[in-house]
PDB file of C-alpha atoms in Angstrom:
ATOM      1  CA  MET N 670      10.500 -16.340  -6.714  1.00 95.00           C
ATOM      2  CA  LYS N 671       9.192 -14.172  -3.897  1.00 98.00           C
ATOM      3  CA  LEU N 672       5.445 -13.596  -3.836  1.00 98.00           C
ATOM      4  CA  ALA N 673       3.485 -11.095  -1.734  1.00 98.00           C
ATOM      5  CA  VAL N 674      -0.264 -10.502  -1.516  1.00 98.00           C
ATOM      6  CA  MET N 675      -2.059  -7.552   0.070  1.00 97.00           C
ATOM      7  CA  GLN N 676      -5.306  -5.623  -0.174  1.00 97.00           C
ATOM      8  CA  PRO N 677      -4.727  -2.325  -1.992  1.00 98.00           C
ATOM      9  CA  TYR N 678      -4.590   0.812   0.175  1.00 98.00           C
ATOM     10  CA  LEU N 679      -4.691   4.499  -0.741  1.00 98.00           C
ATOM     11  CA  PHE N 680      -1.184   5.956  -0.387  1.00 98.00           C
ATOM     12  CA  PRO N 681      -0.392   3.683   2.597  1.00 98.00           C
ATOM     13  CA  TYR N 682       2.591   3.968   4.929  1.00 97.00           C
ATOM     14  CA  ILE N 683       6.023   3.036   3.602  1.00 97.00           C
ATOM     15  CA  GLY N 684       5.935  -0.486   5.061  1.00 97.00           C
ATOM     16  CA  TYR N 685       3.428  -1.414   2.345  1.00 98.00           C
ATOM     17  CA  TYR N 686       5.846  -0.244  -0.343  1.00 98.00           C
ATOM     18  CA  GLN N 687       8.628  -2.251   1.305  1.00 98.00           C
ATOM     19  CA  LEU N 688       6.501  -5.396   1.075  1.00 98.00           C
ATOM     20  CA  ALA N 689       5.768  -4.716  -2.592  1.00 98.00           C
ATOM     21  CA  TYR N 690       9.395  -3.831  -3.332  1.00 98.00           C
ATOM     22  CA  CYS N 691      10.852  -7.003  -1.810  1.00 97.00           C
ATOM     23  CA  SER N 692       8.578  -9.231  -3.906  1.00 98.00           C
ATOM     24  CA  ASP N 693       9.208 -10.526  -7.408  1.00 98.00           C
ATOM     25  CA  MET N 694       5.446 -10.654  -8.004  1.00 98.00           C
ATOM     26  CA  PHE N 695       2.877  -8.678  -6.051  1.00 98.00           C
ATOM     27  CA  ILE N 696      -0.828  -9.508  -6.031  1.00 98.00           C
ATOM     28  CA  PHE N 697      -3.369  -6.826  -5.206  1.00 98.00           C
ATOM     29  CA  TYR N 698      -5.995  -8.705  -3.205  1.00 98.00           C
ATOM     30  CA  ASP N 699      -8.989  -6.982  -4.764  1.00 98.00           C
ATOM     31  CA  ASP N 700     -11.532  -9.827  -4.580  1.00 97.00           C
ATOM     32  CA  VAL N 701     -11.841  -9.924  -0.789  1.00 96.00           C
ATOM     33  CA  THR N 702     -14.377  -7.964   1.235  1.00 96.00           C
ATOM     34  CA  TYR N 703     -13.843  -4.285   1.897  1.00 97.00           C
ATOM     35  CA  ILE N 704     -12.719  -3.364   5.421  1.00 92.00           C
ATOM     36  CA  LYS N 705     -15.092  -0.643   6.551  1.00 91.00           C
ATOM     37  CA  ASN N 706     -13.517   1.916   8.914  1.00 88.00           C
ATOM     38  CA  GLY N 707     -10.104   0.463   8.063  1.00 93.00           C
ATOM     39  CA  TYR N 708      -7.226   2.090   6.201  1.00 94.00           C
ATOM     40  CA  ILE N 709      -8.024   1.132   2.632  1.00 97.00           C
ATOM     41  CA  ASN N 710      -9.409   4.617   2.003  1.00 97.00           C
ATOM     42  CA  ARG N 711      -7.600   6.713   4.594  1.00 96.00           C
ATOM     43  CA  ASN N 712      -4.266   7.654   6.082  1.00 97.00           C
ATOM     44  CA  SER N 713      -2.504  10.553   7.775  1.00 97.00           C
ATOM     45  CA  VAL N 714      -0.423  13.450   6.546  1.00 97.00           C
ATOM     46  CA  LEU N 715       1.529  15.996   8.578  1.00 96.00           C
ATOM     47  CA  THR N 716       0.379  19.588   8.936  1.00 93.00           C
ATOM     48  CA  LYS N 717       1.782  22.443  10.998  1.00 88.00           C
ATOM     49  CA  ASN N 718      -0.695  21.369  13.687  1.00 88.00           C
ATOM     50  CA  GLY N 719       0.395  17.738  13.688  1.00 91.00           C
ATOM     51  CA  ARG N 720      -1.045  14.548  12.174  1.00 94.00           C
ATOM     52  CA  GLN N 721      -4.191  14.948  10.126  1.00 95.00           C
ATOM     53  CA  LEU N 722      -6.293  12.053   8.893  1.00 96.00           C
ATOM     54  CA  PHE N 723      -7.624  12.157   5.355  1.00 96.00           C
ATOM     55  CA  THR N 724     -10.500   9.916   4.290  1.00 97.00           C
ATOM     56  CA  LEU N 725     -11.756   9.447   0.758  1.00 97.00           C
ATOM     57  CA  PRO N 726     -15.416   8.385   1.058  1.00 97.00           C
ATOM     58  CA  VAL N 727     -16.486   5.109  -0.549  1.00 97.00           C
ATOM     59  CA  ASN N 728     -19.932   5.057  -2.108  1.00 97.00           C
ATOM     60  CA  ASN N 729     -22.226   2.527  -0.420  1.00 94.00           C
ATOM     61  CA  ALA N 730     -19.329   1.225   1.671  1.00 92.00           C
ATOM     62  CA  SER N 731     -20.034  -2.206   3.128  1.00 93.00           C
ATOM     63  CA  SER N 732     -17.980  -4.931   4.764  1.00 92.00           C
ATOM     64  CA  PHE N 733     -20.049  -7.415   2.751  1.00 94.00           C
ATOM     65  CA  THR N 734     -18.898  -6.076  -0.612  1.00 97.00           C
ATOM     66  CA  LEU N 735     -15.712  -6.953  -2.476  1.00 97.00           C
ATOM     67  CA  ILE N 736     -13.119  -4.210  -2.858  1.00 98.00           C
ATOM     68  CA  LYS N 737     -13.263  -4.477  -6.648  1.00 98.00           C
ATOM     69  CA  GLU N 738     -17.026  -3.813  -6.608  1.00 98.00           C
ATOM     70  CA  LEU N 739     -16.862  -0.433  -4.848  1.00 98.00           C
ATOM     71  CA  ASP N 740     -16.257   3.106  -6.083  1.00 98.00           C
ATOM     72  CA  PHE N 741     -14.820   6.199  -4.455  1.00 98.00           C
ATOM     73  CA  SER N 742     -16.733   9.442  -4.136  1.00 97.00           C
ATOM     74  CA  ASN N 743     -15.804  12.309  -6.453  1.00 96.00           C
ATOM     75  CA  ASN N 744     -15.609  14.632  -3.461  1.00 93.00           C
ATOM     76  CA  VAL N 745     -11.847  15.183  -3.356  1.00 97.00           C
ATOM     77  CA  LYS N 746     -11.578  18.979  -3.294  1.00 96.00           C
ATOM     78  CA  LYS N 747     -11.187  19.225   0.492  1.00 95.00           C
ATOM     79  CA  ILE N 748      -8.606  16.418   0.681  1.00 96.00           C
ATOM     80  CA  LEU N 749      -6.461  17.870  -2.104  1.00 98.00           C
ATOM     81  CA  SER N 750      -6.702  21.324  -0.551  1.00 97.00           C
ATOM     82  CA  SER N 751      -5.498  19.938   2.788  1.00 96.00           C
ATOM     83  CA  ILE N 752      -2.566  18.134   1.160  1.00 97.00           C
ATOM     84  CA  GLN N 753      -1.667  21.211  -0.850  1.00 97.00           C
ATOM     85  CA  GLN N 754      -1.748  23.460   2.221  1.00 96.00           C
ATOM     86  CA  ALA N 755       0.303  20.987   4.244  1.00 96.00           C
ATOM     87  CA  TYR N 756       3.057  20.457   1.668  1.00 97.00           C
ATOM     88  CA  SER N 757       3.097  23.414  -0.729  1.00 97.00           C
ATOM     89  CA  LYS N 758       6.477  24.494   0.664  1.00 96.00           C
ATOM     90  CA  SER N 759       7.961  21.008   0.859  1.00 97.00           C
ATOM     91  CA  PRO N 760      11.120  20.384  -1.200  1.00 97.00           C
ATOM     92  CA  TYR N 761       9.499  17.943  -3.641  1.00 98.00           C
ATOM     93  CA  PHE N 762       5.985  19.344  -3.848  1.00 98.00           C
ATOM     94  CA  SER N 763       6.205  20.282  -7.528  1.00 98.00           C
ATOM     95  CA  ASP N 764       7.304  16.743  -8.443  1.00 98.00           C
ATOM     96  CA  VAL N 765       4.926  14.824  -6.208  1.00 98.00           C
ATOM     97  CA  TYR N 766       1.682  16.789  -6.019  1.00 98.00           C
ATOM     98  CA  PRO N 767       0.762  16.109  -9.691  1.00 98.00           C
ATOM     99  CA  ILE N 768       0.990  12.351  -8.956  1.00 98.00           C
ATOM    100  CA  VAL N 769      -1.250  12.687  -5.900  1.00 98.00           C
ATOM    101  CA  GLU N 770      -3.717  14.869  -7.779  1.00 98.00           C
ATOM    102  CA  LYS N 771      -3.786  12.454 -10.723  1.00 98.00           C
ATOM    103  CA  ILE N 772      -4.759   9.563  -8.441  1.00 98.00           C
ATOM    104  CA  PHE N 773      -7.416  11.433  -6.487  1.00 98.00           C
ATOM    105  CA  LYS N 774      -8.973  12.914  -9.629  1.00 98.00           C
ATOM    106  CA  SER N 775      -8.927   9.680 -11.611  1.00 98.00           C
ATOM    107  CA  GLU N 776     -11.917   9.251 -13.931  1.00 98.00           C
ATOM    108  CA  ASN N 777     -11.963   5.578 -12.982  1.00 98.00           C
ATOM    109  CA  ARG N 778     -13.325   5.760  -9.413  1.00 98.00           C
ATOM    110  CA  ASN N 779     -13.077   2.026  -8.712  1.00 98.00           C
ATOM    111  CA  VAL N 780     -11.548   1.451  -5.275  1.00 98.00           C
ATOM    112  CA  ALA N 781      -9.249  -1.374  -6.390  1.00 98.00           C
ATOM    113  CA  TYR N 782      -8.036   0.665  -9.342  1.00 98.00           C
ATOM    114  CA  MET N 783      -7.364   3.934  -7.518  1.00 98.00           C
ATOM    115  CA  THR N 784      -5.722   2.382  -4.487  1.00 98.00           C
ATOM    116  CA  SER N 785      -3.463   0.150  -6.559  1.00 98.00           C
ATOM    117  CA  GLN N 786      -2.541   3.116  -8.746  1.00 98.00           C
ATOM    118  CA  SER N 787      -1.275   4.896  -5.635  1.00 98.00           C
ATOM    119  CA  ILE N 788       1.292   2.093  -5.380  1.00 98.00           C
ATOM    120  CA  ILE N 789       2.005   1.649  -9.083  1.00 98.00           C
ATOM    121  CA  GLU N 790       2.503   5.357  -9.836  1.00 98.00           C
ATOM    122  CA  VAL N 791       4.861   5.802  -6.897  1.00 98.00           C
ATOM    123  CA  PHE N 792       7.097   3.008  -8.172  1.00 98.00           C
ATOM    124  CA  LYS N 793       7.013   4.582 -11.644  1.00 98.00           C
ATOM    125  CA  TYR N 794       8.127   7.864 -10.084  1.00 98.00           C
ATOM    126  CA  LEU N 795      10.943   6.026  -8.287  1.00 98.00           C
ATOM    127  CA  GLU N 796      11.858   4.218 -11.524  1.00 98.00           C
ATOM    128  CA  VAL N 797      11.357   0.806  -9.942  1.00 98.00           C
ATOM    129  CA  ASN N 798      10.382  -2.177 -12.097  1.00 97.00           C
ATOM    130  CA  PHE N 799       7.291  -3.356 -10.225  1.00 98.00           C
ATOM    131  CA  LYS N 800       5.601  -6.602 -11.331  1.00 98.00           C
ATOM    132  CA  TYR N 801       2.020  -6.991 -10.192  1.00 98.00           C
ATOM    133  CA  THR N 802      -1.385  -8.429 -10.941  1.00 98.00           C
ATOM    134  CA  TYR N 803      -4.823  -8.542  -9.352  1.00 98.00           C
ATOM    135  CA  ALA N 804      -6.294 -11.520  -7.521  1.00 98.00           C
ATOM    136  CA  SER N 805      -9.485 -11.105  -9.546  1.00 98.00           C
ATOM    137  CA  LEU N 806      -7.468 -11.854 -12.702  1.00 98.00           C
ATOM    138  CA  VAL N 807      -5.973 -15.063 -11.292  1.00 98.00           C
ATOM    139  CA  ASP N 808      -7.724 -18.372 -11.896  1.00 97.00           C
ATOM    140  CA  TYR N 809      -7.917 -19.791  -8.367  1.00 96.00           C
ATOM    141  CA  ASP N 810     -10.503 -21.174  -5.962  1.00 96.00           C
ATOM    142  CA  ASN N 811     -11.429 -18.197  -3.796  1.00 92.00           C
ATOM    143  CA  THR N 812     -13.838 -20.269  -1.678  1.00 93.00           C
ATOM    144  CA  GLN N 813     -10.857 -21.712   0.203  1.00 95.00           C
ATOM    145  CA  ASP N 814      -9.641 -20.325   3.537  1.00 94.00           C
ATOM    146  CA  ALA N 815      -6.965 -17.617   3.613  1.00 92.00           C
ATOM    147  CA  LYS N 816      -4.036 -19.996   4.039  1.00 93.00           C
ATOM    148  CA  ASN N 817      -5.059 -22.252   1.161  1.00 96.00           C
ATOM    149  CA  LYS N 818      -5.593 -19.274  -1.103  1.00 97.00           C
ATOM    150  CA  LEU N 819      -1.964 -18.300  -0.514  1.00 97.00           C
ATOM    151  CA  TYR N 820      -0.830 -21.851  -1.272  1.00 97.00           C
ATOM    152  CA  GLN N 821      -2.709 -21.625  -4.568  1.00 97.00           C
ATOM    153  CA  PHE N 822      -1.132 -18.296  -5.494  1.00 98.00           C
ATOM    154  CA  CYS N 823       2.328 -19.678  -4.801  1.00 98.00           C
ATOM    155  CA  ASP N 824       1.592 -22.736  -6.937  1.00 97.00           C
ATOM    156  CA  ILE N 825       0.171 -20.719  -9.820  1.00 98.00           C
ATOM    157  CA  PHE N 826       3.176 -18.373  -9.909  1.00 98.00           C
ATOM    158  CA  ASN N 827       5.737 -21.105  -9.212  1.00 97.00           C
ATOM    159  CA  SER N 828       6.810 -19.317  -6.079  1.00 97.00           C
ATOM    160  CA  ASN N 829       8.740 -21.098  -3.360  1.00 96.00           C
ATOM    161  CA  GLU N 830       8.859 -18.058  -1.079  1.00 98.00           C
ATOM    162  CA  TYR N 831       5.953 -16.089   0.338  1.00 98.00           C
ATOM    163  CA  ILE N 832       6.469 -12.787   2.169  1.00 98.00           C
ATOM    164  CA  ASN N 833       3.863 -11.568   4.648  1.00 96.00           C
ATOM    165  CA  THR N 834       3.627  -8.541   6.906  1.00 93.00           C
ATOM    166  CA  ILE N 835       4.887  -9.033  10.441  1.00 91.00           C
ATOM    167  CA  GLY N 836       1.303  -8.909  11.690  1.00 87.00           C
ATOM    168  CA  GLY N 837       0.669 -12.252  10.004  1.00 85.00           C
ATOM    169  CA  LYS N 838       2.754 -14.147  12.558  1.00 86.00           C
ATOM    170  CA  ASP N 839      -0.389 -14.890  14.531  1.00 85.00           C
ATOM    171  CA  LEU N 840      -2.182 -16.202  11.445  1.00 86.00           C
ATOM    172  CA  TYR N 841       0.369 -18.224   9.526  1.00 92.00           C
ATOM    173  CA  HIS N 842       2.946 -20.768  10.696  1.00 90.00           C
ATOM    174  CA  LYS N 843       6.152 -21.512   8.821  1.00 94.00           C
ATOM    175  CA  ASP N 844       5.824 -25.275   9.358  1.00 92.00           C
ATOM    176  CA  TYR N 845       2.534 -25.401   7.451  1.00 93.00           C
ATOM    177  CA  PHE N 846       4.033 -23.534   4.500  1.00 95.00           C
ATOM    178  CA  ILE N 847       7.175 -25.705   4.498  1.00 95.00           C
ATOM    179  CA  LYS N 848       4.947 -28.757   4.043  1.00 95.00           C
ATOM    180  CA  GLN N 849       3.722 -27.113   0.835  1.00 95.00           C
ATOM    181  CA  GLY N 850       7.291 -26.442  -0.318  1.00 96.00           C
ATOM    182  CA  ILE N 851       7.051 -22.730   0.501  1.00 97.00           C
ATOM    183  CA  ASN N 852       9.387 -20.673   2.671  1.00 97.00           C
ATOM    184  CA  LEU N 853       7.348 -18.184   4.679  1.00 97.00           C
ATOM    185  CA  GLY N 854       9.008 -14.905   5.648  1.00 97.00           C
ATOM    186  CA  PHE N 855       7.738 -11.959   7.683  1.00 97.00           C
ATOM    187  CA  ILE N 856       8.845  -8.452   6.747  1.00 97.00           C
ATOM    188  CA  SER N 857       9.332  -5.662   9.267  1.00 96.00           C
ATOM    189  CA  SER N 858      10.653  -2.135   8.859  1.00 96.00           C
ATOM    190  CA  CYS N 859      13.898  -1.059  10.435  1.00 96.00           C
ATOM    191  CA  GLU N 860      13.910   2.217  12.347  1.00 94.00           C
ATOM    192  CA  PHE N 861      14.413   5.285  10.188  1.00 95.00           C
ATOM    193  CA  ASP N 862      13.586   8.952  10.033  1.00 95.00           C
ATOM    194  CA  TYR N 863      13.895  11.809   7.581  1.00 96.00           C
ATOM    195  CA  ASN N 864      13.620  15.554   7.676  1.00 95.00           C
ATOM    196  CA  GLN N 865       9.972  16.629   7.814  1.00 96.00           C
ATOM    197  CA  PHE N 866      10.155  20.228   6.702  1.00 92.00           C
ATOM    198  CA  ASN N 867       7.044  21.316   8.641  1.00 86.00           C
ATOM    199  CA  ASN N 868       7.839  19.460  11.863  1.00 86.00           C
ATOM    200  CA  ASN N 869       9.608  21.169  14.762  1.00 80.00           C
ATOM    201  CA  SER N 870       8.988  18.389  17.267  1.00 83.00           C
ATOM    202  CA  ASP N 871       9.640  14.634  17.391  1.00 90.00           C
ATOM    203  CA  PHE N 872       9.628  12.668  14.144  1.00 95.00           C
ATOM    204  CA  GLU N 873       6.154  11.533  13.119  1.00 95.00           C
ATOM    205  CA  SER N 874       6.313   7.946  11.887  1.00 95.00           C
ATOM    206  CA  ASN N 875       3.900   5.736   9.919  1.00 95.00           C
ATOM    207  CA  LEU N 876       2.349   8.555   7.941  1.00 97.00           C
ATOM    208  CA  SER N 877       1.044   8.166   4.406  1.00 98.00           C
ATOM    209  CA  MET N 878       3.702   7.663   1.740  1.00 98.00           C
ATOM    210  CA  ILE N 879       2.712  11.156   0.621  1.00 98.00           C
ATOM    211  CA  ASP N 880       4.752  12.587   3.506  1.00 98.00           C
ATOM    212  CA  VAL N 881       7.867  10.628   2.504  1.00 98.00           C
ATOM    213  CA  LEU N 882       7.501  11.628  -1.145  1.00 98.00           C
ATOM    214  CA  MET N 883       7.098  15.314  -0.319  1.00 98.00           C
ATOM    215  CA  ASN N 884      10.133  15.432   1.968  1.00 98.00           C
ATOM    216  CA  CYS N 885      12.682  13.091   0.371  1.00 98.00           C
ATOM    217  CA  SER N 886      14.573  12.755  -2.888  1.00 98.00           C
ATOM    218  CA  LYS N 887      14.177   9.598  -4.955  1.00 98.00           C
ATOM    219  CA  MET N 888      17.536   8.363  -3.704  1.00 98.00           C
ATOM    220  CA  GLU N 889      16.572   8.999  -0.076  1.00 98.00           C
ATOM    221  CA  ILE N 890      13.262   7.210  -0.547  1.00 98.00           C
ATOM    222  CA  MET N 891      14.919   4.164  -2.073  1.00 98.00           C
ATOM    223  CA  ASN N 892      17.341   4.083   0.828  1.00 98.00           C
ATOM    224  CA  ILE N 893      14.434   4.073   3.286  1.00 98.00           C
ATOM    225  CA  ILE N 894      12.481   1.463   1.318  1.00 98.00           C
ATOM    226  CA  GLY N 895      15.502  -0.808   1.547  1.00 97.00           C
ATOM    227  CA  LYS N 896      15.536  -0.638   5.356  1.00 97.00           C
ATOM    228  CA  TYR N 897      13.635  -3.797   6.235  1.00 97.00           C
ATOM    229  CA  ASN N 898      14.227  -7.249   7.628  1.00 97.00           C
ATOM    230  CA  VAL N 899      12.662 -10.533   6.553  1.00 97.00           C
ATOM    231  CA  GLU N 900      12.653 -13.279   9.159  1.00 93.00           C
TER     232      GLU N 900
END
């Protein structure tokens, strides 16, 4: 069984969805500290003037607080207005905007909940069977270092294969995982593009998944999600 673990992000870039898609079980790492000024609560969309960063404020944001212990602000009017203006004429706006609005206007403002829902709801839209849980619901020793936490997760879920983002090559070594009976793989996206209806210049990559959803059909999105390598 393939296992993947990642902090939840708010409508992240498609590489996150590729990691989740290639796993048999995905763990939202919600009981680690929040990354202030990171991308848990922000990403970029494409407007007629180019890339535009959106940021959903986190109340009392602190790098000393666990993700699951924080809440998002209710101030979403400006963000939703920007997304609506940017994509109102996109081919899949009427299908996708209600999903985006539902997430941003969620009554449950918990950061772990809302961010993970931006992954879960997208897979529901794509009709993908996505198996997941939250680290905070797993009975493991979270006082261990990062590597040993992953060993524990693999043991608990009887997983002999762990998939990490390509950025983890500097942190984790395959030999160490092999000694634990685990095959470690690193996922990376293949090159791809798609028609961005409001873009008359070069393709803008690594935008929020919102951009992909607004511009592509479900079939096109699944084709893009499948364009990855694991080494």
